[in-house]
PDB file of C-alpha atoms in Angstrom:
ATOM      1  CA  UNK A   1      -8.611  29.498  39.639  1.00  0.00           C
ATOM      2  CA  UNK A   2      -8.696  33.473  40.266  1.00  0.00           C
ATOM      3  CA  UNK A   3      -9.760  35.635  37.679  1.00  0.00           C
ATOM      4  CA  UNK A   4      -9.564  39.143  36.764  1.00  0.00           C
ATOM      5  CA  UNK A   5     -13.248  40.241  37.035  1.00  0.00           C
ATOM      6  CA  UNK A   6     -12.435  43.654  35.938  1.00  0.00           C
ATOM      7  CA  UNK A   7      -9.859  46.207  35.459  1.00  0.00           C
ATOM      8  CA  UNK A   8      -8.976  49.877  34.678  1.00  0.00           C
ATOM      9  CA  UNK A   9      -6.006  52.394  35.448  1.00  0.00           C
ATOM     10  CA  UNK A  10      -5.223  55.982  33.892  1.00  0.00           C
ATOM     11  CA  UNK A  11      -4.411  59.480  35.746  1.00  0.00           C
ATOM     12  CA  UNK A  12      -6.182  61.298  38.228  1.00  0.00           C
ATOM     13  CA  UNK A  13      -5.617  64.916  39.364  1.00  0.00           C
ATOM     14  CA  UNK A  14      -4.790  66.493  35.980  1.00  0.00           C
ATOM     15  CA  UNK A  15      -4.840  69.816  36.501  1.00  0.00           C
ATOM     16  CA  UNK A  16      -5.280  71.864  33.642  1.00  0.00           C
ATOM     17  CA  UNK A  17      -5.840  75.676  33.083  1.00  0.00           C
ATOM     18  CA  UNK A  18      -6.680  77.436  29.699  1.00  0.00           C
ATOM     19  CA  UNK A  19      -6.899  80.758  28.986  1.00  0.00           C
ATOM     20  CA  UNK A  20      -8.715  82.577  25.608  1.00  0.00           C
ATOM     21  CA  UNK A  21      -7.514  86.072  24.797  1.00  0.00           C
ATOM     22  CA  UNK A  22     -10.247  88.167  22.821  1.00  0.00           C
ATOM     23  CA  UNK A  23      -7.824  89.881  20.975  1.00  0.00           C
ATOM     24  CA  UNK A  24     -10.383  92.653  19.591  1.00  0.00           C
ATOM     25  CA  UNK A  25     -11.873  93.641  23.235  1.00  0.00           C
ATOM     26  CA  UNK A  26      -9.126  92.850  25.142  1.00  0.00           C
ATOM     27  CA  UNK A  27     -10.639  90.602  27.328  1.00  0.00           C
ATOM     28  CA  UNK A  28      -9.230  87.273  28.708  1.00  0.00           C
ATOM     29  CA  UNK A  29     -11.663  83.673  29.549  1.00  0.00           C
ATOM     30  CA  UNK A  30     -10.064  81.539  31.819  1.00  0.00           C
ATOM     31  CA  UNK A  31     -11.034  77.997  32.763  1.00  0.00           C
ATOM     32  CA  UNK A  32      -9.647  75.661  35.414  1.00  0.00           C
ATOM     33  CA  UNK A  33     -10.143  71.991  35.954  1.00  0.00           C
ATOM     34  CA  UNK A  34      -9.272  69.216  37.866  1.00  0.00           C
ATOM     35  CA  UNK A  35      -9.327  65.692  35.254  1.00  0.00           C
ATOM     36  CA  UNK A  36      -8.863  62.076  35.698  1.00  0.00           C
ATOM     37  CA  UNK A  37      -9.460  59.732  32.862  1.00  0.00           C
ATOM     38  CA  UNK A  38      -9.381  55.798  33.361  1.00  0.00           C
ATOM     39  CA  UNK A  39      -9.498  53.157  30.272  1.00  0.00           C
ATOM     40  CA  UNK A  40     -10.605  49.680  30.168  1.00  0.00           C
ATOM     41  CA  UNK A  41     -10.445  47.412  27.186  1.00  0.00           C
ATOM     42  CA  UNK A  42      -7.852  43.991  26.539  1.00  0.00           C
ATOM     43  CA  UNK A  43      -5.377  45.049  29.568  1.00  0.00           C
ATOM     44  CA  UNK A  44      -5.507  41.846  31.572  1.00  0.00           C
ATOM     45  CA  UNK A  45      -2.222  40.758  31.119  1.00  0.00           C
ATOM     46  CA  UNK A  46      -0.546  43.760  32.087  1.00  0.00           C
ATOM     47  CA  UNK A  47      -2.208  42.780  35.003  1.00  0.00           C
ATOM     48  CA  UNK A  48      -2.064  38.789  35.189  1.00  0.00           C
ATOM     49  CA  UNK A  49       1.715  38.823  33.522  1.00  0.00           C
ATOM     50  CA  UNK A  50       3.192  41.760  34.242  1.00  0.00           C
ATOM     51  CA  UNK A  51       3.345  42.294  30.403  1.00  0.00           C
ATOM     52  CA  UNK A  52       3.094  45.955  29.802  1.00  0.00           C
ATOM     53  CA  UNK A  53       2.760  45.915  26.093  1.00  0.00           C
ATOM     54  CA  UNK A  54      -1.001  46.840  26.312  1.00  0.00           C
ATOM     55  CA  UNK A  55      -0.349  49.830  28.552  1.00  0.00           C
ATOM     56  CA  UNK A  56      -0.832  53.714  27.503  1.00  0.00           C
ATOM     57  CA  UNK A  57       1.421  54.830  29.916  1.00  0.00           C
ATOM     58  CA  UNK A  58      -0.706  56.983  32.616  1.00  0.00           C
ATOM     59  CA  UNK A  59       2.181  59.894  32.108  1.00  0.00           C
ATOM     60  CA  UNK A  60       0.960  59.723  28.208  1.00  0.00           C
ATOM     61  CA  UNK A  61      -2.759  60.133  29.564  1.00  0.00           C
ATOM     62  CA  UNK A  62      -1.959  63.323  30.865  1.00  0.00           C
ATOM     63  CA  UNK A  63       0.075  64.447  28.153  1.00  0.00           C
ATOM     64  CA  UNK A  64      -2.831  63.988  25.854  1.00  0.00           C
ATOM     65  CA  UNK A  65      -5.184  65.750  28.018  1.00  0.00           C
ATOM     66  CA  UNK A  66      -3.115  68.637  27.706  1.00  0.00           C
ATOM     67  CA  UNK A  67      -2.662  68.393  23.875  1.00  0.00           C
ATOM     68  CA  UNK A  68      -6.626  67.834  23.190  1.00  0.00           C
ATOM     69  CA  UNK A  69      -7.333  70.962  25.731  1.00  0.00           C
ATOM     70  CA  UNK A  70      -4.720  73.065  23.480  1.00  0.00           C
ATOM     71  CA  UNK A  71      -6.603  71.511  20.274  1.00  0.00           C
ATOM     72  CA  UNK A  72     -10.142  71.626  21.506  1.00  0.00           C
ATOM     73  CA  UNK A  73     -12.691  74.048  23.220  1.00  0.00           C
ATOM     74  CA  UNK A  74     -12.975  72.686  27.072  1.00  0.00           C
ATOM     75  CA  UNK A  75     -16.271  74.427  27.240  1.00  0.00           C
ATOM     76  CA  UNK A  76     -18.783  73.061  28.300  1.00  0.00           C
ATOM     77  CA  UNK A  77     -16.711  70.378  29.941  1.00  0.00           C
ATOM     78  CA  UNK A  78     -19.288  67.919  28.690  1.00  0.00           C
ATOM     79  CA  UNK A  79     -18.220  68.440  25.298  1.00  0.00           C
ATOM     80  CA  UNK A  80     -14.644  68.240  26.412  1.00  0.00           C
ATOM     81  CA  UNK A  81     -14.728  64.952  28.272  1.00  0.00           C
ATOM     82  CA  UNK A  82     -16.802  63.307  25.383  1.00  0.00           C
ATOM     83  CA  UNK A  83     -13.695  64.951  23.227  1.00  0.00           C
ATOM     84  CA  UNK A  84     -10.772  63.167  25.788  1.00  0.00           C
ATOM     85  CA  UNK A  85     -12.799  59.942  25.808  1.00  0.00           C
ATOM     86  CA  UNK A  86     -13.525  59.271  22.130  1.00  0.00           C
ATOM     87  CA  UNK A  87      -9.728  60.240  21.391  1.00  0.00           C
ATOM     88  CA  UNK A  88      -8.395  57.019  23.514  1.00  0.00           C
ATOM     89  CA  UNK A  89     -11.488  54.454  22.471  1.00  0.00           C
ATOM     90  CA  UNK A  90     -10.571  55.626  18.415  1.00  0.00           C
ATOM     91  CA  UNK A  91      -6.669  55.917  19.014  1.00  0.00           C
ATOM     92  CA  UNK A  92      -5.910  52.794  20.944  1.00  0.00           C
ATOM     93  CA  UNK A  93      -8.114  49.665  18.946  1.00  0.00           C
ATOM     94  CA  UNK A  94      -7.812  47.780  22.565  1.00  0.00           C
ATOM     95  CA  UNK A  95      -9.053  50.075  24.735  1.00  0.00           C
ATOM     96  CA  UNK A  96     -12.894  49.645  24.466  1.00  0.00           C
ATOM     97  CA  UNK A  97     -13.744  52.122  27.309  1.00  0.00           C
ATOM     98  CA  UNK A  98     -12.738  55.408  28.557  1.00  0.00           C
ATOM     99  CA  UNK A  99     -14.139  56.764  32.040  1.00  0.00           C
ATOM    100  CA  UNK A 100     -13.624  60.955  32.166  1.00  0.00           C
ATOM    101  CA  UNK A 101     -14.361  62.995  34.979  1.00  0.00           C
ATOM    102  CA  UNK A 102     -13.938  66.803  34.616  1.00  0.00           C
ATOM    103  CA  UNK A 103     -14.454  69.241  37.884  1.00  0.00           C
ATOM    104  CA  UNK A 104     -14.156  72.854  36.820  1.00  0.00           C
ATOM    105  CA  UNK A 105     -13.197  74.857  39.519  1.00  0.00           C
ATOM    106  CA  UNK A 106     -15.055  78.510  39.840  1.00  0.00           C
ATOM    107  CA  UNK A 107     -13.275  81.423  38.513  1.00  0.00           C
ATOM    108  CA  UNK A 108     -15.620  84.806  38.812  1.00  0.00           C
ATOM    109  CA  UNK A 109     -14.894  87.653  37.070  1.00  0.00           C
ATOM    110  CA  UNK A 110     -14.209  90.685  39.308  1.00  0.00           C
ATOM    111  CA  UNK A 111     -16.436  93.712  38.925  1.00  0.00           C
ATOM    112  CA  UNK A 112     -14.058  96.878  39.465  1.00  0.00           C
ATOM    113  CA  UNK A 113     -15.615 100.501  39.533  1.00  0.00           C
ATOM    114  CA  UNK A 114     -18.633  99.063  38.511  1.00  0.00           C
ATOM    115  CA  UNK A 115     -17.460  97.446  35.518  1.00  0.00           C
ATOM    116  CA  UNK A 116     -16.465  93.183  35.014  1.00  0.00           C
ATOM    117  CA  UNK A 117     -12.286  93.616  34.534  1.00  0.00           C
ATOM    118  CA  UNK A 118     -10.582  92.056  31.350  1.00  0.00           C
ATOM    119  CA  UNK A 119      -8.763  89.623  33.107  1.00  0.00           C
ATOM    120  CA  UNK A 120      -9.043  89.474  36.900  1.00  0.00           C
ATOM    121  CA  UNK A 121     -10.636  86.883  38.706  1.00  0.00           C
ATOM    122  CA  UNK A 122     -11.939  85.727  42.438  1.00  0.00           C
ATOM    123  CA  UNK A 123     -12.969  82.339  43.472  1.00  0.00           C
ATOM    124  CA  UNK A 124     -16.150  83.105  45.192  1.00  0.00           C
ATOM    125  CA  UNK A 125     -17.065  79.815  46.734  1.00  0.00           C
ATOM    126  CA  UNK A 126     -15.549  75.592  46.474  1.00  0.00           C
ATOM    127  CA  UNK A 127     -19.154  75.326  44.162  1.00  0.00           C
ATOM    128  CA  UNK A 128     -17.669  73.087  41.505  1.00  0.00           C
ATOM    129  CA  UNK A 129     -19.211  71.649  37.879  1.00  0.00           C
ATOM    130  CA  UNK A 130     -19.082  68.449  37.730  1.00  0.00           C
ATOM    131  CA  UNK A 131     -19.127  65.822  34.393  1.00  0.00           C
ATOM    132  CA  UNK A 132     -18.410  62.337  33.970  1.00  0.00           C
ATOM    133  CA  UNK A 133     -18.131  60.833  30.693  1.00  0.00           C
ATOM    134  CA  UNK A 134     -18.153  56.895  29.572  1.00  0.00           C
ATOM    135  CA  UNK A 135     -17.748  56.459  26.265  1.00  0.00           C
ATOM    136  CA  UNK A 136     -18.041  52.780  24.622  1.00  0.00           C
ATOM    137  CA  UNK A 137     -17.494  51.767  21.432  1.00  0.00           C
ATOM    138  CA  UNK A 138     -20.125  49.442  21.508  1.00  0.00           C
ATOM    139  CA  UNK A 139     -22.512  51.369  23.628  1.00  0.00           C
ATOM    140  CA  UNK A 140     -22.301  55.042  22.825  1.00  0.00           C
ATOM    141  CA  UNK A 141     -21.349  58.135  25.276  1.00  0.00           C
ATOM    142  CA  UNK A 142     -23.117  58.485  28.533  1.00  0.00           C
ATOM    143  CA  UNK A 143     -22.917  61.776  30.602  1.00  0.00           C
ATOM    144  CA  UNK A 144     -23.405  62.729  33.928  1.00  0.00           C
ATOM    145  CA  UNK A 145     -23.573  66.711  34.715  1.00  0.00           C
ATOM    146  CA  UNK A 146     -23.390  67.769  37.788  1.00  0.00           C
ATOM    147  CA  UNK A 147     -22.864  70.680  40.680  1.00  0.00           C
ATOM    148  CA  UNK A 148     -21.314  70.065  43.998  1.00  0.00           C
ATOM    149  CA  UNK A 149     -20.136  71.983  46.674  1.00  0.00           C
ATOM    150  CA  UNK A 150     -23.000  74.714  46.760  1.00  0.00           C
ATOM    151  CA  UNK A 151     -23.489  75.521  50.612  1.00  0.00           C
ATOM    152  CA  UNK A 152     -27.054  76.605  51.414  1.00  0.00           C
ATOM    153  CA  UNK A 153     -28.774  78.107  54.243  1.00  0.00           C
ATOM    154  CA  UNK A 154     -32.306  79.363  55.219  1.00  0.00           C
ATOM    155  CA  UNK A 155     -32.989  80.574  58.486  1.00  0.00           C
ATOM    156  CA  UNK A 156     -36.581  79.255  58.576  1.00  0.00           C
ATOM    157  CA  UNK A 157     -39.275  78.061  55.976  1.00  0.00           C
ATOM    158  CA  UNK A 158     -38.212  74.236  57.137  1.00  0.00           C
ATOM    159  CA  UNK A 159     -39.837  71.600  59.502  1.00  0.00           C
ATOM    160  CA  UNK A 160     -39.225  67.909  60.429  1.00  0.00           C
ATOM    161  CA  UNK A 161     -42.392  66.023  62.021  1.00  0.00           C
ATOM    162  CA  UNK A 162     -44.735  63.013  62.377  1.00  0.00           C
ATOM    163  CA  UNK A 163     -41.983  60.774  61.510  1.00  0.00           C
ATOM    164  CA  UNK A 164     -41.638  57.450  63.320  1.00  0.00           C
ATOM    165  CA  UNK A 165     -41.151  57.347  66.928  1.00  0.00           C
ATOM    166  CA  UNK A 166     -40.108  54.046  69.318  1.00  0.00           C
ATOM    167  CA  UNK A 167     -37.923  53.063  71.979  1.00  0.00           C
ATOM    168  CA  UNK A 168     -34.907  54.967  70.413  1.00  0.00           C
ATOM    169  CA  UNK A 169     -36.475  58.134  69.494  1.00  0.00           C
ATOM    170  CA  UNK A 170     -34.969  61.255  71.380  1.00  0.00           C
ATOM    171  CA  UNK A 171     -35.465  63.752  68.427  1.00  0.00           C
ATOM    172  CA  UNK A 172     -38.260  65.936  69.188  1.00  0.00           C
ATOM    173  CA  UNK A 173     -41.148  67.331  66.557  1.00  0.00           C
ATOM    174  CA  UNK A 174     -40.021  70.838  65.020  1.00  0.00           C
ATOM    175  CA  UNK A 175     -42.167  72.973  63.037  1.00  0.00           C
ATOM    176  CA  UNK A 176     -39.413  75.598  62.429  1.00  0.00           C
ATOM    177  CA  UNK A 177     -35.745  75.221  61.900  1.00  0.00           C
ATOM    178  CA  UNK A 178     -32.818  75.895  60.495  1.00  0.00           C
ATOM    179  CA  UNK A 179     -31.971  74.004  56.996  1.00  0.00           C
ATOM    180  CA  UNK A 180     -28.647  73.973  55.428  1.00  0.00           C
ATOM    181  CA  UNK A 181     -26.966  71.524  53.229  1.00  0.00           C
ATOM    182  CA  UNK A 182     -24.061  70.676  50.997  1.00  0.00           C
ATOM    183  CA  UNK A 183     -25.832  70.229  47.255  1.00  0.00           C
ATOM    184  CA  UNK A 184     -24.673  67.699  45.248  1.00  0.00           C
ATOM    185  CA  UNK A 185     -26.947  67.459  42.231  1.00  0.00           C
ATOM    186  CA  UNK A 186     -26.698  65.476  38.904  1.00  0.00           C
ATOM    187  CA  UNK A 187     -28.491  65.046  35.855  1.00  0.00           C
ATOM    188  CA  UNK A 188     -28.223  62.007  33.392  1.00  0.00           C
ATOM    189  CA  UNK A 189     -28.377  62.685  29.494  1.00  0.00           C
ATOM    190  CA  UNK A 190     -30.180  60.250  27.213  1.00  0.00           C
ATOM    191  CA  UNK A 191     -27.509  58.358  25.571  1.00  0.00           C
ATOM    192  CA  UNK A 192     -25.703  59.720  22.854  1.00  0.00           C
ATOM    193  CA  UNK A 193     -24.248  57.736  19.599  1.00  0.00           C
ATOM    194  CA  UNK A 194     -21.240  59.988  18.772  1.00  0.00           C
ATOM    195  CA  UNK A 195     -18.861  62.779  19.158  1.00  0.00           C
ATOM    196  CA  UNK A 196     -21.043  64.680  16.059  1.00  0.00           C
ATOM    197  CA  UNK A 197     -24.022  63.908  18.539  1.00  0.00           C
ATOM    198  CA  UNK A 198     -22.531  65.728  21.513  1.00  0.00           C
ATOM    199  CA  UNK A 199     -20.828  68.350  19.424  1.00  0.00           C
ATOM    200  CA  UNK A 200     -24.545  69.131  18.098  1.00  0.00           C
ATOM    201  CA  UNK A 201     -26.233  68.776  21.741  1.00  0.00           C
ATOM    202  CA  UNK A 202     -23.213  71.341  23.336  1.00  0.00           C
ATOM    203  CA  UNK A 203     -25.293  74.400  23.631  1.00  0.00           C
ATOM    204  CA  UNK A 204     -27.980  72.344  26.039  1.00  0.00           C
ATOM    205  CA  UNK A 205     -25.276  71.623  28.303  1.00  0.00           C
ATOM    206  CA  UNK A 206     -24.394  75.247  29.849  1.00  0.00           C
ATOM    207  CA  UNK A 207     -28.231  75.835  29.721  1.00  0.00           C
ATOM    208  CA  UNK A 208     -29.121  72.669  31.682  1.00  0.00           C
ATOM    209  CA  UNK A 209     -26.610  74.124  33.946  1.00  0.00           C
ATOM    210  CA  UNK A 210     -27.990  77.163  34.773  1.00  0.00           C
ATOM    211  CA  UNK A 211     -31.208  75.568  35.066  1.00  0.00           C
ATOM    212  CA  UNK A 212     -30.612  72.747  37.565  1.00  0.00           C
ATOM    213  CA  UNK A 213     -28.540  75.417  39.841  1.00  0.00           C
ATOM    214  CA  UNK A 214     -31.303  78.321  39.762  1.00  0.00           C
ATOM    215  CA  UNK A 215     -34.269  75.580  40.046  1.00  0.00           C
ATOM    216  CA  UNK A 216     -31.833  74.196  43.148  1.00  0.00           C
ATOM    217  CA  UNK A 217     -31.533  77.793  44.820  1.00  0.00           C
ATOM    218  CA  UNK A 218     -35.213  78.947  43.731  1.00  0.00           C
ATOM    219  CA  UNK A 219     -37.302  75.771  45.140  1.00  0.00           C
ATOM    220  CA  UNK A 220     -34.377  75.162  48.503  1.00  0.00           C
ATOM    221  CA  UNK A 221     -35.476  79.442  49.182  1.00  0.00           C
ATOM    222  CA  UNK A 222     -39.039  79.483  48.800  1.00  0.00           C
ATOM    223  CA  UNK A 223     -40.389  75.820  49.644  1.00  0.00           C
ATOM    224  CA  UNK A 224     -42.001  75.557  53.127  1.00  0.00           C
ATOM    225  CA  UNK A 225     -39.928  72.506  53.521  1.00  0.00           C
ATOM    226  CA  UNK A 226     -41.792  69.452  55.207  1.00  0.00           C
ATOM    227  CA  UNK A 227     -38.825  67.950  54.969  1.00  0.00           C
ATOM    228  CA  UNK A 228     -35.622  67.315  53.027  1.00  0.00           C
ATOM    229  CA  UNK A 229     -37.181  64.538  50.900  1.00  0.00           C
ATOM    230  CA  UNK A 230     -39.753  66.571  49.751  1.00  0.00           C
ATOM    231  CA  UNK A 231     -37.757  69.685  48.820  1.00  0.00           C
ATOM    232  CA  UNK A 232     -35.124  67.156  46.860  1.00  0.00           C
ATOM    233  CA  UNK A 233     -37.861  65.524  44.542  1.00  0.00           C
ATOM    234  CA  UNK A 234     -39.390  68.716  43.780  1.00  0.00           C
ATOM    235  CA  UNK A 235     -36.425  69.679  42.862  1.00  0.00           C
ATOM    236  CA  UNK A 236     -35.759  66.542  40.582  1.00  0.00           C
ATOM    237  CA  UNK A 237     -39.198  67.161  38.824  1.00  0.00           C
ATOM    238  CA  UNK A 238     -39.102  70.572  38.209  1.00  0.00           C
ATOM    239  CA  UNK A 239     -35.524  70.318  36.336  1.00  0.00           C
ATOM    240  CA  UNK A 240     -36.848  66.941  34.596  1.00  0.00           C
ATOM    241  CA  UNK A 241     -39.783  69.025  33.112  1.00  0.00           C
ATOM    242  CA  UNK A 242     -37.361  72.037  32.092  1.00  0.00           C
ATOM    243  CA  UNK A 243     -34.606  69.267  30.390  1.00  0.00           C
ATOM    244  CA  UNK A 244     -36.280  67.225  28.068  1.00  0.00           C
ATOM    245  CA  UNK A 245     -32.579  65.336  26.936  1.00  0.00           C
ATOM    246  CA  UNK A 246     -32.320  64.536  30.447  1.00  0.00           C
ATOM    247  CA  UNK A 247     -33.024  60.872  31.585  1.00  0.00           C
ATOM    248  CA  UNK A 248     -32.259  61.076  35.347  1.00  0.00           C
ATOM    249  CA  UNK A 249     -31.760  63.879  38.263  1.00  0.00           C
ATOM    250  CA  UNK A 250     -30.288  62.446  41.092  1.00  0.00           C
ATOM    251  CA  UNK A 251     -29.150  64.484  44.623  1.00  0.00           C
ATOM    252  CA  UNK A 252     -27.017  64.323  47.422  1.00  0.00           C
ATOM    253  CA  UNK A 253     -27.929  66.381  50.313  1.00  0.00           C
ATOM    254  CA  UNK A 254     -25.919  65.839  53.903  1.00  0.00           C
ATOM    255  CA  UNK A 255     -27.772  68.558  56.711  1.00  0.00           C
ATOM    256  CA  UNK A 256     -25.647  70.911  58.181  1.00  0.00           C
ATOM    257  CA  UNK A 257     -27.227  70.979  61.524  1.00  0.00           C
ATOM    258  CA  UNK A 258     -27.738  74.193  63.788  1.00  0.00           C
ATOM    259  CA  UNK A 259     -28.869  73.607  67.479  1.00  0.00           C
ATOM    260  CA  UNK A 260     -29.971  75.892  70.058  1.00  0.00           C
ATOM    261  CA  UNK A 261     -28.495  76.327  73.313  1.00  0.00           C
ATOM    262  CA  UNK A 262     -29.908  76.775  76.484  1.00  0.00           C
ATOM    263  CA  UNK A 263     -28.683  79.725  77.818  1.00  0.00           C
ATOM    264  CA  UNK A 264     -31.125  79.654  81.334  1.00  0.00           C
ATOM    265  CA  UNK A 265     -27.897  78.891  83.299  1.00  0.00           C
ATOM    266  CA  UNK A 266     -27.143  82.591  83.176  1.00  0.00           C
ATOM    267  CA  UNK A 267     -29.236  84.728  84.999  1.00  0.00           C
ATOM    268  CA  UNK A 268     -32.384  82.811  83.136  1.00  0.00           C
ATOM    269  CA  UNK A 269     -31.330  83.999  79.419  1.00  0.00           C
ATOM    270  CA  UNK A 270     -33.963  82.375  77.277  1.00  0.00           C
ATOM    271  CA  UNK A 271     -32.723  81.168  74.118  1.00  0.00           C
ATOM    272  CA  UNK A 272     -34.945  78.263  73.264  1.00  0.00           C
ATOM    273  CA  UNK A 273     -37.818  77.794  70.739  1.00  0.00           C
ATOM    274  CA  UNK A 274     -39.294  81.282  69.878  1.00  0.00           C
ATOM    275  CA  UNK A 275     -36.203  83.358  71.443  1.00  0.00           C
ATOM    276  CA  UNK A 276     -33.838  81.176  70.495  1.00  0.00           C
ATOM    277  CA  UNK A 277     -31.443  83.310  68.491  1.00  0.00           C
ATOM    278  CA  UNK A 278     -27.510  81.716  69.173  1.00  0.00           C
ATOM    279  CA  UNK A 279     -27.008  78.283  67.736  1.00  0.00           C
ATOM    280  CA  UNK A 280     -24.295  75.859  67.756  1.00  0.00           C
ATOM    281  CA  UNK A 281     -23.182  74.887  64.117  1.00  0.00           C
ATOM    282  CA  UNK A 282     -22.823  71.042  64.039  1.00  0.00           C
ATOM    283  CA  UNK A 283     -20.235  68.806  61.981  1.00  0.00           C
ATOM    284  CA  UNK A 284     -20.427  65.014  62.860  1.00  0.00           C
ATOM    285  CA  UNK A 285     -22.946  62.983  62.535  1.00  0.00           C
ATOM    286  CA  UNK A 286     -25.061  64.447  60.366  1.00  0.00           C
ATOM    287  CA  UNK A 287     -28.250  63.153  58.346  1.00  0.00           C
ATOM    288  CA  UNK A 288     -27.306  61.943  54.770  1.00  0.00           C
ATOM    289  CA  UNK A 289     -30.519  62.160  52.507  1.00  0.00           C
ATOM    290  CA  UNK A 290     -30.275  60.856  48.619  1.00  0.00           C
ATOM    291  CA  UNK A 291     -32.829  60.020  45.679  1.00  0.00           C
ATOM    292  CA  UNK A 292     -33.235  59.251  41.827  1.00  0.00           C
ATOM    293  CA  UNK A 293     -36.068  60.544  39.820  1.00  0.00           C
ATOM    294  CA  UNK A 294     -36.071  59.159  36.214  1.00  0.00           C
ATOM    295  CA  UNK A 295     -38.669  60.014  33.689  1.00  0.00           C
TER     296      UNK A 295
END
């Protein structure tokens, strides 16, 4: 006899953009984000029976993710995703579970005549802060902060060697190279046992923040990388040591890879090893390297 193991639906894609309007300096905040929120709780027989009298209607998802972001602060989104999920597990006594995910896109202010302007903007980068929020009724609110999207580069400082070699090794020893990557790094907060709890933790979250990107850029720049591994989990210890609410760092690093090309076809150009100076940007396939450091 089937069974439904598990199950959850909501809306994905919200897009929401709030503006605050300092009315004594004249200068405007905005904030724009991209929010899905999924419930789980006593739905199975929307699903088993087609009986739809357990169902918050996705479109009402959305429309209370609007409301709540008019009601509410939506900074730091960790606040505002524990705010979103604790409405629907209190609101609705059968949904036990709600699953939010807030990505806040990157508004910078512009700096005009040497000055930051009122209320204009550029997006300087796809860099994106990341949160997802699970809160339980029976388990308490679990957060996951996080940065994605920041595209890094150093032009040496990096090398990849002494690694296994066998019958299907082509990829030669380098002691100097190119390292770029894609950063993708999260941080787990202990548990907390309410809203109040979150409300009082707020403040830590736009500080871990800054932390975890600047420790990111800091170590990535000035660690004579033996290899992406071992950049990554210094990385995870040194924002582990700087976050003491922090459970878990976790990261997500996929190499951007640069090659050199021979260039001794014309007229003996050398452009290999220590002359090698025009490189080939690479997309596909590209190394994938990921780890978990808990305390």
């Amino acid at each position: 006899m089937p069974q439904l193991s598990s199950a959850r639906y909501g809306k994905d894609n919200i897009r929401v953009y709030k503006v605050h309007r300092d009315e004594q300096s004249g200068t405007q905040t905005v904030v724009e984000m991209t929010v899905c929120v999924l419930l789980e709780g006593e739905i199975d027989l929307s699903y088993t029976e087609g009986n739809n009298s357990v169902v918050v209607a996705t479109d009402t998802v959305k429309n209370t993710v609007y409301v709540l972001a008019k009601q509410h602060p939506v900074t730091p989104p960790e606040l505002f995703g524990a705010i979103v999920g604790t409405h629907f597990s209190e609101t609705y006594e059968h949904i036990h579970s709600a699953h939010v995910k807030v990505i806040t896109h990157r508004w910078t202010r512009m700096i005009v005549d040497g000055k930051p302007h009122p209320h204009s903007f550029l997006r300087d980068g796809s860099e994106t802060r990341n949160v997802e929020v699970t809160v339980n009724e029976a388990k308490g609110i679990n957060i996951r902060s996080a940065l994605a999207g920041l595209l890094v580069l150093k032009s040496t400082g990096s090398a990849f060697h002494s690694f296994i070699r066998d019958d299907y090794t082509t990829l030669p020893d380098v002691y100097d190279r190119i390292l770029s990557t894609e950063v993708d790094c999260g941080w787990t907060w202990n548990t907390y046992g309410a809203i109040s709890d979150v409300e009082s933790a707020a403040p830590q979250f736009d500080e871990a923040w800054e932390t975890a990107r600047k420790t990111t850029l800091d170590t990535f720049a000035t660690d004579n990388s033996a290899s992406v591994q071992n950049t990554m989990y210094k990385m995870c210890e040194l924002i582990l040591a700087a976050v003491p609410s922090v459970g878990a760092v976790d990261y997500s690093l996929p190499n951007k890879h640069y090659f050199e090309i021979d260039l001794s076809w014309h007229q003996g150009l050398k452009n290999t090893g220590k002359d090698a100076e025009v490189y080939a940007p690479q997309s596909n396939p590209n190394g994938l390297i990921q780890c978990t450091v808990k305390r």
